[in-house]
Amino acid sequence: MLAKDAVSNRNPSAIIDALAEVPAEVIGGMDVAAQALELLHQLSDEQYNHVATPYLQSAIGQHMRHILDVFHAITAWPNSDFVDYDIRRRAHPVEREKSIAIEEWISLYHWLETISEANLSTGMNVSGEVSLKHHVASVTQSTLGRELSFVASHAVHHFALIRVSLCAQDISTAETFGMAPATATFYRGGD
């Protein structure tokens, strides 16, 4: 049974069995997508576009666009083994229109569903700028699995910044939104 079938049937033991077949890196990405979608469905367009100055310089929508851009960089796989984290869609409508962000997160979730354990060791060349003073990019060898872990961790850190905006706007959200998985494990007592 596929994880999505288990979830749609709301069978807890089937969900656990189905997730046992899903690589941890993929589960992490799916968790991030689910958190983003839950938040986006909760927000108004005004809240999505609010800049919580002086605490932040960017709206939730701008953070969401950036998180999506980093995720999109690895979706070049399986057609390409090159990942360029510096490709950004600044001022793209996704920054202002949460409906676009919702569509993109759903699409990313479906892309994640295509990844198997065997795919995780696929080699990739990853490019990213490393200097504020000079245009210098580092190209490093990595794997799809490692990059999936990175983009999920990166998203969680931006979720923590988004949480600042939510607090400034007096918007409540899940206690774990913006919390690192290891921190959540600690609070659960290490299970």
Coordinates of C-alpha atoms in Angstrom, one line a residue:
M1 CA 0.0 0.0 0.0
L2 CA 1.3 3.5 -0.9
A3 CA 1.6 6.1 1.9
K4 CA -0.9 8.3 0.3
D5 CA -3.5 5.5 0.1
A6 CA -2.9 4.7 3.8
V7 CA -3.4 8.4 4.7
S8 CA -6.6 8.7 2.6
N9 CA -7.9 5.5 4.3
R10 CA -6.9 7.0 7.7
N11 CA -5.6 3.7 8.9
P12 CA -2.8 4.4 11.5
S13 CA -1.1 1.0 11.3
A14 CA -1.3 1.1 7.5
I15 CA 0.3 4.6 7.5
I16 CA 3.2 3.4 9.7
D17 CA 3.7 0.3 7.4
A18 CA 3.6 2.5 4.3
L19 CA 6.0 5.0 5.7
A20 CA 8.5 2.2 6.5
E21 CA 9.0 1.9 2.8
V22 CA 9.6 5.6 2.3
P23 CA 13.2 6.8 2.7
A24 CA 13.8 9.1 5.7
E25 CA 15.0 11.9 3.5
V26 CA 11.8 11.8 1.5
I27 CA 9.7 11.7 4.7
G28 CA 11.5 14.9 5.9
G29 CA 10.6 16.7 2.6
M30 CA 7.0 15.5 2.9
D31 CA 6.8 16.7 6.5
V32 CA 8.1 20.2 5.3
A33 CA 5.6 20.3 2.5
A34 CA 2.7 19.3 4.8
Q35 CA 3.7 22.0 7.3
A36 CA 3.9 24.6 4.6
L37 CA 0.5 23.6 3.2
E38 CA -1.1 23.6 6.6
L39 CA 0.2 27.1 7.2
L40 CA -0.8 28.5 3.8
H41 CA -4.4 27.3 4.1
Q42 CA -4.5 29.1 7.5
L43 CA -3.3 32.5 6.2
S44 CA -5.1 35.3 4.6
D45 CA -3.5 37.0 1.6
E46 CA -2.9 40.1 3.8
Q47 CA -1.1 38.0 6.4
Y48 CA 1.0 36.2 3.7
N49 CA 2.2 39.6 2.4
H50 CA 2.8 41.3 5.8
V51 CA 6.3 42.4 6.6
A52 CA 6.8 42.2 10.4
T53 CA 9.2 45.2 10.7
P54 CA 11.4 45.8 12.6
Y55 CA 11.9 42.1 13.2
L56 CA 12.0 40.9 9.6
Q57 CA 12.8 42.5 6.2
S58 CA 10.7 40.0 4.2
A59 CA 7.1 38.9 4.1
I60 CA 6.0 35.3 4.7
G61 CA 5.4 35.1 0.9
Q62 CA 9.0 36.1 0.2
H63 CA 10.4 33.5 2.6
M64 CA 8.0 30.9 1.1
R65 CA 9.3 31.8 -2.4
H66 CA 12.9 31.4 -1.3
I67 CA 12.2 28.0 0.4
L68 CA 10.5 26.8 -2.8
D69 CA 13.4 28.0 -5.0
V70 CA 15.8 25.9 -3.0
F71 CA 13.5 22.9 -3.2
H72 CA 13.0 23.5 -7.0
A73 CA 16.8 23.4 -7.5
I74 CA 16.9 19.7 -6.7
T75 CA 13.9 18.9 -8.8
A76 CA 16.2 19.1 -11.8
W77 CA 16.8 15.4 -10.9
P78 CA 16.3 13.0 -12.7
N79 CA 16.8 15.0 -15.9
S80 CA 20.1 16.6 -14.6
D81 CA 22.7 15.9 -12.0
F82 CA 23.5 19.7 -11.6
V83 CA 21.9 21.6 -8.7
D84 CA 22.2 25.4 -8.7
Y85 CA 21.0 26.9 -5.4
D86 CA 21.6 30.4 -6.7
I87 CA 18.7 30.4 -9.2
R88 CA 16.1 32.6 -7.5
R89 CA 12.7 33.9 -8.7
R90 CA 12.8 37.2 -6.9
A91 CA 9.6 39.3 -7.3
H92 CA 7.8 36.2 -8.7
P93 CA 4.1 36.1 -8.2
V94 CA 4.5 33.2 -5.7
E95 CA 5.8 35.9 -3.2
R96 CA 2.4 37.6 -3.3
E97 CA -0.1 34.9 -4.2
K98 CA -0.3 32.1 -1.7
S99 CA -2.5 30.0 -4.1
I100 CA 0.6 29.7 -6.3
A101 CA 2.7 28.6 -3.3
I102 CA 0.0 26.0 -2.5
E103 CA 0.2 24.6 -6.1
E104 CA 4.0 24.5 -5.9
W105 CA 4.1 22.6 -2.6
I106 CA 1.6 20.1 -3.9
S107 CA 3.7 19.6 -7.0
L108 CA 6.8 19.1 -4.8
Y109 CA 5.1 16.6 -2.6
H110 CA 4.2 14.6 -5.7
W111 CA 7.8 14.8 -7.0
L112 CA 9.0 13.5 -3.6
E113 CA 6.7 10.5 -4.0
T114 CA 8.7 9.4 -7.0
I115 CA 11.9 9.0 -5.1
S116 CA 13.0 5.6 -3.9
E117 CA 15.7 4.4 -1.6
A118 CA 17.8 3.4 -4.6
N119 CA 17.7 7.0 -5.9
L120 CA 19.2 8.5 -2.8
S121 CA 22.8 7.7 -3.7
T122 CA 22.5 9.3 -7.1
G123 CA 25.5 11.7 -7.5
M124 CA 24.9 15.4 -8.0
N125 CA 27.1 18.4 -8.5
V126 CA 25.9 21.3 -6.3
S127 CA 26.7 24.9 -7.0
G128 CA 26.2 27.8 -4.5
E129 CA 27.8 31.2 -4.0
V130 CA 30.1 31.4 -1.0
S131 CA 31.2 35.0 -0.7
L132 CA 29.4 38.3 0.0
K133 CA 32.2 40.4 -1.5
H134 CA 33.0 38.5 -4.7
H135 CA 30.9 36.5 -7.2
V136 CA 32.4 33.1 -6.2
A137 CA 30.5 29.8 -6.5
S138 CA 31.6 26.5 -5.1
V139 CA 30.7 23.3 -7.0
T140 CA 30.7 20.3 -4.7
Q141 CA 29.8 16.7 -5.2
S142 CA 26.9 15.4 -3.3
T143 CA 24.0 12.9 -3.5
L144 CA 20.3 13.3 -3.9
G145 CA 19.7 12.0 -0.4
R146 CA 22.1 14.6 1.1
E147 CA 20.5 17.4 -0.8
L148 CA 17.0 16.3 0.2
S149 CA 18.2 16.5 3.9
F150 CA 19.6 19.9 3.3
V151 CA 16.6 21.5 1.6
A152 CA 14.3 20.2 4.4
S153 CA 16.6 21.6 7.1
H154 CA 16.9 24.9 5.2
A155 CA 13.1 25.1 5.1
V156 CA 12.7 24.5 8.8
H157 CA 15.1 27.3 9.6
H158 CA 13.0 29.7 7.4
F159 CA 9.9 28.4 9.0
A160 CA 11.4 29.6 12.3
L161 CA 11.7 33.1 10.7
I162 CA 8.1 32.8 9.4
R163 CA 7.1 32.0 13.0
V164 CA 8.4 35.4 14.1
S165 CA 6.1 37.0 11.6
L166 CA 3.2 34.9 12.8
C167 CA 3.9 35.9 16.4
A168 CA 4.1 39.6 15.4
Q169 CA 0.7 39.3 13.7
D170 CA -0.8 37.3 16.6
I171 CA -1.4 34.3 14.4
S172 CA -1.2 30.9 16.2
T173 CA 0.1 27.8 14.5
A174 CA 1.3 24.3 15.4
E175 CA 3.7 24.3 18.3
T176 CA 6.2 22.4 16.1
F177 CA 6.2 24.8 13.2
G178 CA 9.7 26.0 12.7
M179 CA 11.1 23.5 15.1
A180 CA 14.1 21.3 14.1
P181 CA 13.2 17.6 14.1
A182 CA 16.0 16.9 16.7
T183 CA 14.4 19.5 19.0
A184 CA 11.0 17.9 18.6
T185 CA 12.5 14.5 19.5
F186 CA 14.1 16.0 22.6
Y187 CA 10.7 17.4 23.7
R188 CA 9.0 14.0 23.1
G189 CA 11.5 12.5 25.5
G190 CA 13.9 11.1 22.9
D191 CA 11.6 8.5 21.3

